[in-house]
Coordinates of C-alpha atoms and ligand atoms in Angstrom, one line a residue:
X1 CA -171.7 3.2 57.5
X2 CA -169.3 5.5 55.8
X3 CA -166.8 2.8 55.2
X4 CA -169.2 0.1 54.1
X5 CA -168.0 -2.2 51.4
X6 CA -170.7 -4.7 50.7
X7 CA -174.3 -3.7 49.8
X8 CA -176.5 -6.8 50.2
X9 CA -180.1 -7.5 49.6
X10 CA -182.4 -10.2 51.2
X11 CA -184.0 -13.1 49.4
X12 CA -187.2 -11.2 49.5
X13 CA -185.6 -8.4 47.4
X14 CA -185.0 -10.8 44.5
X15 CA -186.8 -9.2 41.5
X16 CA -190.2 -10.5 40.7
X17 CA -190.1 -9.4 37.0
X18 CA -187.6 -8.9 34.2
X19 CA -187.5 -5.5 32.5
X20 CA -188.2 -5.4 28.8
X21 CA -186.5 -2.5 27.1
X22 CA -188.7 -2.9 24.0
X23 CA -191.5 -1.3 26.0
X24 CA -189.6 2.0 26.4
X25 CA -187.0 2.0 23.5
X26 CA -187.6 4.7 21.0
X27 CA -186.0 2.5 18.3
X28 CA -188.3 0.4 16.2
X29 CA -187.0 -3.2 15.9
X30 CA -185.8 -4.0 12.4
X31 CA -187.2 -7.2 10.8
X32 CA -185.4 -10.5 11.3
X33 CA -184.9 -12.3 8.0
X34 CA -184.8 -16.0 7.1
X35 CA -181.3 -16.7 5.8
X36 CA -182.5 -18.8 2.9
X37 CA -185.4 -16.7 1.6
X38 CA -184.3 -13.3 3.0
X39 CA -188.0 -12.8 3.8
X40 CA -189.0 -11.9 7.4
X41 CA -188.9 -15.0 9.6
X42 CA -192.2 -16.6 10.8
X43 CA -192.7 -18.1 14.2
X44 CA -192.7 -21.5 12.4
X45 CA -189.2 -20.9 11.0
X46 CA -188.0 -20.4 14.6
X47 CA -190.1 -23.2 16.1
X48 CA -187.6 -25.9 14.9
X49 CA -185.0 -24.4 17.2
X50 CA -187.0 -22.8 20.1
X51 CA -190.2 -23.6 22.0
X52 CA -193.1 -21.3 21.4
X53 CA -193.0 -19.7 24.9
X54 CA -189.5 -18.5 24.2
X55 CA -190.4 -17.3 20.8
X56 CA -193.2 -15.3 22.4
X57 CA -190.8 -13.8 24.9
X58 CA -188.5 -12.8 22.0
X59 CA -191.1 -10.5 20.5
X60 CA -192.9 -9.4 23.7
X61 CA -193.6 -5.7 24.2
X62 CA -194.8 -5.8 27.9
X63 CA -192.7 -3.6 30.1
X64 CA -192.4 -6.2 32.8
X65 CA -192.4 -10.0 32.4
X66 CA -193.0 -12.1 35.6
X67 CA -190.2 -14.4 36.6
X68 CA -191.7 -17.8 37.2
X69 CA -191.6 -19.0 40.8
X70 CA -189.6 -22.1 39.8
X71 CA -186.9 -19.9 38.3
X72 CA -186.8 -17.5 41.3
X73 CA -186.3 -20.6 43.6
X74 CA -183.2 -21.5 41.6
X75 CA -182.0 -17.9 41.4
X76 CA -182.0 -17.9 45.2
X77 CA -179.0 -20.2 45.1
X78 CA -176.8 -17.2 44.3
X79 CA -179.1 -14.1 43.9
X80 CA -179.3 -11.4 44.9
X81 CA -175.6 -11.0 44.1
X82 CA -173.5 -8.5 46.1
X83 CA -172.8 -4.9 45.1
X84 CA -169.3 -3.9 46.2
X85 CA -167.6 -0.6 46.7
X86 CA -164.0 -1.0 45.4
X87 CA -162.5 1.1 48.1
X88 CA -159.1 -0.5 48.0
X89 CA -158.9 0.0 44.2
X90 CA -160.0 3.7 44.6
X91 CA -157.2 4.2 47.1
X92 CA -154.6 2.5 44.9
X93 CA -155.7 4.8 42.0
X94 CA -155.8 7.9 44.3
X95 CA -159.1 8.9 42.7
X96 CA -161.9 11.0 44.2
X97 CA -164.3 8.8 42.1
X98 CA -166.4 6.1 43.9
X99 CA -166.2 2.8 42.1
X100 CA -168.9 0.2 42.6
X101 CA -169.2 -3.3 41.0
X102 CA -171.9 -5.8 40.8
X103 CA -170.4 -9.3 41.2
X104 CA -172.0 -12.0 39.0
X105 CA -169.1 -14.4 39.6
X106 CA -170.9 -15.8 42.7
X107 CA -173.2 -17.9 40.5
X108 CA -172.4 -21.6 40.7
X109 CA -171.2 -21.7 37.1
X110 CA -169.0 -18.6 37.7
X111 CA -170.7 -16.0 35.5
X112 CA -173.9 -14.1 34.7
X113 CA -174.8 -16.8 32.1
X114 CA -176.8 -18.8 34.6
X115 CA -179.4 -15.9 34.8
X116 CA -180.6 -16.9 31.3
X117 CA -179.6 -20.6 31.4
X118 CA -182.1 -21.3 34.2
X119 CA -185.2 -19.7 32.5
X120 CA -184.3 -21.1 29.1
X121 CA -184.2 -24.6 30.6
X122 CA -187.4 -24.0 32.5
X123 CA -189.4 -22.8 29.5
X124 CA -188.1 -25.7 27.4
X125 CA -189.1 -28.1 30.2
X126 CA -192.7 -26.9 30.5
X127 CA -193.0 -26.8 26.7
X128 CA -192.2 -30.6 26.6
X129 CA -188.6 -30.4 25.2
X130 CA -186.7 -33.6 26.2
X131 CA -183.2 -32.5 25.4
X132 CA -181.3 -29.3 24.6
X133 CA -178.3 -28.6 22.4
X134 CA -175.9 -25.6 22.5
X135 CA -172.5 -24.4 21.6
X136 CA -169.9 -22.9 23.9
X137 CA -166.7 -21.0 23.1
X138 CA -164.9 -20.1 26.3
X139 CA -167.1 -22.5 28.2
X140 CA -169.1 -20.3 30.5
X141 CA -172.4 -20.7 28.6
X142 CA -172.0 -24.5 28.3
X143 CA -171.4 -24.7 32.0
X144 CA -174.4 -22.6 32.9
X145 CA -176.8 -24.5 30.7
X146 CA -175.4 -27.8 31.8
X147 CA -176.3 -26.9 35.4
X148 CA -179.7 -25.6 34.4
X149 CA -180.6 -28.7 32.3
X150 CA -179.6 -30.9 35.2
X151 CA -181.9 -29.0 37.6
X152 CA -184.8 -29.5 35.2
X153 CA -183.8 -33.1 34.4
X154 CA -183.2 -32.6 30.7
X155 CA -180.3 -34.0 28.6
X156 CA -177.9 -31.5 27.0
X157 CA -175.4 -31.8 24.2
X158 CA -172.7 -29.1 24.2
X159 CA -170.6 -28.4 21.0
X160 CA -167.5 -26.8 22.3
X161 CA -165.1 -25.0 19.9
X162 CA -162.2 -27.5 19.5
X163 CA -159.4 -25.1 20.5
X164 CA -161.1 -24.2 23.7
X165 CA -162.0 -27.9 24.4
X166 CA -158.3 -28.7 24.2
X167 CA -157.1 -25.5 26.0
X168 CA -159.6 -25.7 28.9
X169 CA -159.9 -29.3 30.1
X170 CA -161.4 -28.2 33.5
X171 CA -164.3 -26.4 31.8
X172 CA -165.0 -29.7 30.0
X173 CA -164.8 -31.6 33.3
X174 CA -167.2 -29.2 35.0
X175 CA -169.7 -29.5 32.2
X176 CA -169.6 -33.3 32.3
X177 CA -169.9 -33.2 36.1
X178 CA -173.1 -31.3 35.7
X179 CA -174.3 -34.2 33.5
X180 CA -174.1 -32.9 30.0
X181 CA -172.4 -34.6 27.0
X182 CA -169.7 -32.5 25.4
X183 CA -168.1 -32.8 21.9
X184 CA -165.2 -31.0 20.4
X185 CA -166.6 -29.1 17.4
X186 CA -166.3 -29.7 14.5
X187 CA -167.6 -33.3 15.1
X188 CA -168.6 -36.0 12.7
X189 CA -172.1 -36.1 14.3
X190 CA -173.5 -33.4 11.9
X191 CA -173.3 -32.7 8.2
X192 CA -171.9 -29.2 8.8
X193 CA -169.2 -30.8 11.1
X194 CA -168.3 -33.6 8.6
X195 CA -168.0 -31.0 5.8
X196 CA -165.7 -28.9 7.9
X197 CA -163.5 -31.9 8.8
X198 CA -163.4 -33.1 5.2
X199 CA -161.9 -29.7 4.2
X200 CA -159.5 -29.4 7.2
X201 CA -159.0 -32.6 9.1
X202 CA -157.5 -30.9 12.2
X203 CA -160.0 -28.1 12.1
X204 CA -159.7 -25.9 15.3
X205 CA -163.4 -25.0 15.0
X206 CA -165.1 -21.6 15.5
X207 CA -168.1 -20.3 17.4
X208 CA -170.0 -19.9 14.1
X209 CA -169.4 -23.6 13.3
X210 CA -170.4 -24.8 16.7
X211 CA -173.6 -22.8 16.6
X212 CA -174.4 -24.5 13.2
X213 CA -173.7 -28.0 14.6
X214 CA -175.9 -27.5 17.7
X215 CA -178.7 -26.0 15.6
X216 CA -178.5 -28.8 13.0
X217 CA -178.9 -31.4 15.7
X218 CA -182.0 -29.7 17.1
X219 CA -183.5 -29.0 13.7
X220 CA -183.2 -32.6 12.6
X221 CA -184.5 -34.1 15.9
X222 CA -188.1 -34.3 14.9
X223 CA -189.0 -31.7 17.6
X224 CA -187.9 -33.2 20.8
X225 CA -184.5 -31.4 21.0
X226 CA -184.3 -27.6 21.1
X227 CA -181.5 -25.2 20.9
X228 CA -180.4 -22.6 23.4
X229 CA -178.2 -19.5 22.8
X230 CA -176.4 -17.7 25.6
X231 CA -176.4 -14.1 24.3
X232 CA -177.5 -11.7 21.5
X233 CA -181.2 -12.6 21.4
X234 CA -183.9 -10.4 23.0
X235 CA -185.0 -13.0 25.6
X236 CA -181.5 -13.5 26.8
X237 CA -181.0 -9.7 27.4
X238 CA -184.4 -9.7 29.1
X239 CA -183.4 -12.4 31.6
X240 CA -180.2 -10.6 32.5
X241 CA -182.0 -7.5 33.7
X242 CA -182.2 -8.9 37.2
X243 CA -178.6 -7.6 37.5
X244 CA -179.6 -4.0 37.0
X245 CA -182.8 -4.2 38.9
X246 CA -180.9 -5.4 42.0
X247 CA -178.1 -2.8 41.4
X248 CA -180.7 0.0 41.4
X249 CA -181.8 -1.0 44.9
X250 CA -178.2 -1.5 46.1
X251 CA -177.0 1.9 44.9
X252 CA -180.0 3.2 46.9
X253 CA -178.6 1.4 50.0
X254 CA -175.3 3.0 49.3
X255 CA -177.0 6.4 49.1
X256 CA -175.5 7.2 45.6
X257 CA -176.6 7.1 42.0
X258 CA -174.2 6.2 39.2
X259 CA -172.9 8.8 36.7
X260 CA -171.7 6.0 34.5
X261 CA -172.6 2.3 34.2
X262 CA -170.0 0.1 32.4
X263 CA -170.1 -3.5 31.1
X264 CA -168.1 -5.6 28.6
X265 CA -169.9 -6.7 25.4
X266 CA -169.6 -10.0 23.5
X267 CA -173.2 -10.4 22.2
X268 CA -174.4 -7.7 24.7
X269 CA -176.2 -9.7 27.4
X270 CA -174.4 -8.8 30.6
X271 CA -174.0 -5.1 29.7
X272 CA -177.7 -4.9 28.8
X273 CA -178.6 -6.7 32.0
X274 CA -177.0 -4.1 34.2
X275 CA -177.7 -1.1 31.9
X276 CA -181.3 -1.4 30.8
X277 CA -182.9 -0.7 34.2
X278 CA -180.7 2.4 34.3
X279 CA -181.7 3.3 30.8
X280 CA -185.4 3.1 31.8
X281 CA -184.6 5.6 34.5
X282 CA -183.0 7.8 31.9
X283 CA -185.9 7.5 29.5
X284 CA -188.8 7.7 31.9
X285 CA -187.5 9.4 35.1
X286 CA -185.1 12.1 33.9
X287 CA -181.9 10.5 35.0
X288 CA -178.8 11.1 32.9
X289 CA -176.5 8.1 33.6
X290 CA -174.0 7.4 30.8
X291 CA -174.2 3.8 29.7
X292 CA -170.8 2.6 28.4
X293 CA -170.3 -0.7 26.5
X294 CA -166.7 -2.0 26.3
X295 CA -165.4 -4.3 23.5
X296 CA -162.0 -5.7 22.7
X297 CA -159.9 -3.7 20.1
X298 CA -159.6 -7.1 18.4
X299 CA -163.3 -7.5 17.7
X300 CA -164.6 -3.9 17.6
X301 CA -168.0 -4.5 16.2
X302 CA -169.6 -1.3 17.6
X303 CA -166.8 1.1 17.4
X304 CA -165.4 0.1 14.0
X305 CA -168.0 -2.2 12.4
X306 CA -171.0 -1.3 10.2
X307 CA -174.7 -1.1 11.1
X308 CA -176.2 -3.4 8.6
X309 CA -178.1 -6.7 7.9
X310 CA -175.8 -9.7 8.4
X311 CA -176.0 -13.4 9.2
X312 CA -175.8 -14.4 12.9
X313 CA -173.3 -17.2 12.1
X314 CA -170.6 -18.0 9.7
X315 CA -172.4 -20.9 8.0
X316 CA -175.2 -18.5 7.0
X317 CA -177.8 -20.7 8.7
X318 CA -178.8 -18.3 11.5
X319 CA -181.3 -15.5 10.8
X320 CA -180.1 -12.3 9.2
X321 CA -180.5 -9.4 11.6
X322 CA -179.7 -5.7 11.6
X323 CA -176.7 -5.1 13.9
X324 CA -173.2 -3.7 14.2
X325 CA -171.1 -6.3 12.5
X326 CA -167.6 -7.1 11.4
X327 CA -169.0 -9.5 8.8
X328 CA -170.2 -13.1 9.5
X329 CA -167.0 -14.5 8.1
X330 CA -164.8 -12.3 10.2
X331 CA -162.1 -14.4 11.9
X332 CA -161.2 -12.7 15.2
X333 CA -157.6 -12.7 16.5
X334 CA -157.3 -15.4 19.2
X335 CA -157.5 -13.0 22.1
X336 CA -157.9 -14.5 25.6
X337 CA -161.5 -13.3 26.1
X338 CA -163.4 -16.1 24.2
X339 CA -166.7 -14.6 25.3
X340 CA -166.1 -11.4 23.4
X341 CA -165.1 -12.8 20.0
X342 CA -168.5 -12.7 18.3
X343 CA -168.6 -10.8 15.0
X344 CA -171.9 -9.1 15.6
X345 CA -173.9 -7.5 18.4
X346 CA -177.4 -7.8 19.9
X347 CA -179.9 -6.1 17.5
X348 CA -181.6 -4.2 20.4
X349 CA -178.3 -2.9 21.7
X350 CA -177.2 -2.0 18.2
X351 CA -180.3 0.1 17.7
X352 CA -179.8 1.9 21.0
X353 CA -176.2 2.6 20.2
X354 CA -177.1 3.9 16.7
X355 CA -179.7 6.2 18.3
X356 CA -177.1 7.6 20.7
X357 CA -178.7 6.2 23.8
X358 CA -175.6 4.2 24.8
X359 CA -171.9 4.8 24.3
X360 CA -169.2 2.3 23.3
X361 CA -165.4 2.1 23.6
X362 CA -162.7 -0.5 22.7
X363 CA -159.7 -1.5 24.8
X364 CA -156.6 -3.5 24.0
X365 CA -155.7 -6.9 25.4
X366 CA -152.5 -5.9 27.3
X367 CA -154.2 -2.9 28.9
X368 CA -157.1 -5.2 29.9
X369 CA -154.7 -7.7 31.7
X370 CA -152.9 -4.9 33.4
X371 CA -156.3 -3.8 34.9
X372 CA -157.2 -7.4 35.7
X373 CA -154.0 -7.9 37.7
X374 CA -154.4 -4.5 39.5
X375 CA -158.0 -5.5 40.4
X376 CA -156.9 -8.9 41.6
X377 CA -154.1 -7.4 43.8
X378 CA -156.4 -4.7 45.3
X379 CA -159.9 -6.3 45.5
X380 CA -158.8 -9.9 45.7
X381 CA -161.1 -11.3 43.0
X382 CA -159.5 -12.7 39.8
X383 CA -161.8 -11.5 37.0
X384 CA -162.7 -13.3 33.8
X385 CA -160.7 -11.8 30.9
X386 CA -164.1 -10.7 29.5
X387 CA -165.1 -8.8 32.7
X388 CA -161.6 -7.2 32.8
X389 CA -162.6 -5.1 29.8
X390 CA -165.1 -3.4 32.0
X391 CA -162.5 -3.0 34.8
X392 CA -160.1 -1.4 32.4
X393 CA -162.7 1.2 31.4
X394 CA -163.8 1.8 35.0
X395 CA -160.2 2.5 36.0
X396 CA -159.8 4.8 33.0
X397 CA -163.0 6.7 34.1
X398 CA -161.6 6.9 37.6
X399 CA -158.2 8.2 36.5
X400 CA -160.0 10.8 34.4
X401 CA -161.9 11.9 37.5
X402 CA -158.6 12.2 39.3
X403 CA -157.4 14.7 36.6
X404 CA -160.5 16.8 36.9
X405 CA -161.1 16.3 40.6
X406 CA -164.7 15.1 39.9
X407 CA -166.4 13.0 42.5
X408 CA -167.8 10.7 39.8
X409 CA -169.8 7.6 40.8
X410 CA -168.9 4.6 38.6
X411 CA -170.7 1.3 38.5
X412 CA -169.5 -1.7 36.5
X413 CA -170.6 -5.2 36.0
X414 CA -168.1 -7.9 37.0
X415 CA -169.6 -10.6 34.8
X416 CA -167.6 -13.6 36.1
X417 CA -164.5 -14.9 37.7
X418 CA -161.4 -16.1 35.8
X419 CA -160.6 -19.3 37.7
X420 CA -160.6 -21.3 34.4
X421 CA -158.6 -18.7 32.5
X422 CA -155.4 -19.0 34.4
X423 CA -153.3 -20.0 31.4
X424 CA -154.1 -16.5 29.9
X425 CA -152.9 -14.9 33.2
X426 CA -149.8 -17.0 33.0
X427 CA -149.0 -15.8 29.5
X428 CA -149.5 -12.2 30.6
X429 CA -147.4 -12.5 33.7
X430 CA -144.6 -14.2 31.8
X431 CA -144.7 -11.4 29.1
X432 CA -145.9 -13.7 26.3
X433 CA -149.3 -12.1 25.7
X434 CA -149.4 -10.3 22.5
X435 CA -151.3 -7.1 21.7
X436 CA -153.7 -7.0 18.9
X437 CA -154.4 -4.2 16.5
X438 CA -156.8 -4.9 13.7
X439 CA -155.6 -3.8 10.2
X440 CA -157.7 -1.1 8.7
X441 CA -158.1 -3.2 5.5
X442 CA -160.1 -5.7 7.6
X443 CA -162.6 -3.0 8.4
X444 CA -162.9 -1.4 5.0
X445 CA -163.7 -4.8 3.4
X446 CA -166.7 -5.4 5.6
X447 CA -169.5 -3.9 3.5
X448 CA -168.7 -6.0 0.4
X449 CA -169.0 -9.2 2.5
X450 CA -172.5 -8.5 3.7
X451 CA -175.6 -10.2 2.3
X452 CA -177.7 -8.3 -0.2
X453 CA -181.2 -7.8 1.2
X454 CA -184.1 -5.8 -0.2
X455 CA -186.7 -5.1 2.4
X456 CA -190.5 -4.9 1.8
X457 CA -191.4 -1.2 1.8
Ligands
PLP501 C1 -170.1 -14.8 27.8 C2 -169.5 -13.8 28.7 C3 -169.4 -12.4 28.4 C4 -169.9 -11.9 27.1 O1 -171.2 -12.1 26.7 P1 -172.3 -11.0 26.8 O2 -173.5 -11.7 26.3 O3 -171.9 -9.8 26.0 O4 -172.5 -10.7 28.3 C5 -168.8 -11.6 29.3 N1 -168.3 -12.0 30.5 C6 -168.4 -13.3 30.8 C7 -167.8 -13.7 32.1 C8 -169.0 -14.3 30.0 O5 -169.0 -15.5 30.3

């Protein structure tokens, strides 16, 4: 028992409900504004993109929302996921800290993204959607939704940022094997794409542009195609809470309770997924776990951005929300963690951070890869570059505990494996990976690039 490494749950322990932080959060949600009128959005505004059952979930206030049986049946292909004690890493660090990680890379698509892809496809299917559209940057979300749409017999069009499409041919092959159609964005299939190509013929694309293309196709489909987003939105964070609910039970099996819970943040979904059930225990049951979000120093929306209303995409077609942002037209340095390059942050998570209920830190790319390689060489799993941000911070916390002699209990989320990111590892190992500091001028210029909104009193 004392040297146990894996803490496993049975099928019957699979959570029956998602946890909705909105029921317990002391932060009132800010209004979401229509990008054209700058007035609060109506359900009808959103209905061109999402089915009504998902819109209802987006604004739900119930503490628990039942996971449909059809979704649980598919979750059982990889859930409950293992909780691991990183004993070999602890030993290599010489730390008295206990390091645990929840491993979401066991999902068929290789990351936590499937936890939301499956329910999104399910709710679309029962609402009568015939096909879905989406964007993908690094490729994890496109892969997860391709699998989910196949399971529910729906077509999917994936708009993949052109640089990633060219850099990661195997992601593209996997998405196609799941049965989806994939296009290098910008395409000539949409007016947004055609305009971008007219300006710059060999346009490398961006996440903002790919979102705009996928949304345009859904909006102009006459109602039979809907759009799915892999992070940021409330319902996506909700679906990810299965991670933290399982982890609570597994920490119990290990006979410990975390002093700190760590996750990387792109739009905020995997961190929220592991952290919100622990935040509930803080808010309702007197626990005092620190919840620590980790972002790249190259896209430091929480640690250096501003908390303000901004567009969700660069084309100014997505709703305006209140969040930590670097500005919708921020062009991130091309770091090798495609999933963390978003300019903004989930509005719920932003509100909690602003209220001091969660913490955030930023780490640099070279330090991240150093941690990733140390983890691979001790624990054997090659992490996604995104997930390695959480590993970096977990190691830093463990080294701090070594200084102070504290027997700290650390839990982090290993959001995915990095088997499709080997070219980034190759650059790191050959000494070609660059570090990335963001010039202060980029940060000071943010406020003047934000939309002007005047809110109803
Ligand atoms: C997409 C992705 C992320 C970042 O997105 P979040 O919504 O912040 O979780 C992190 N890790 C992996 C492996 C991803 O695929």
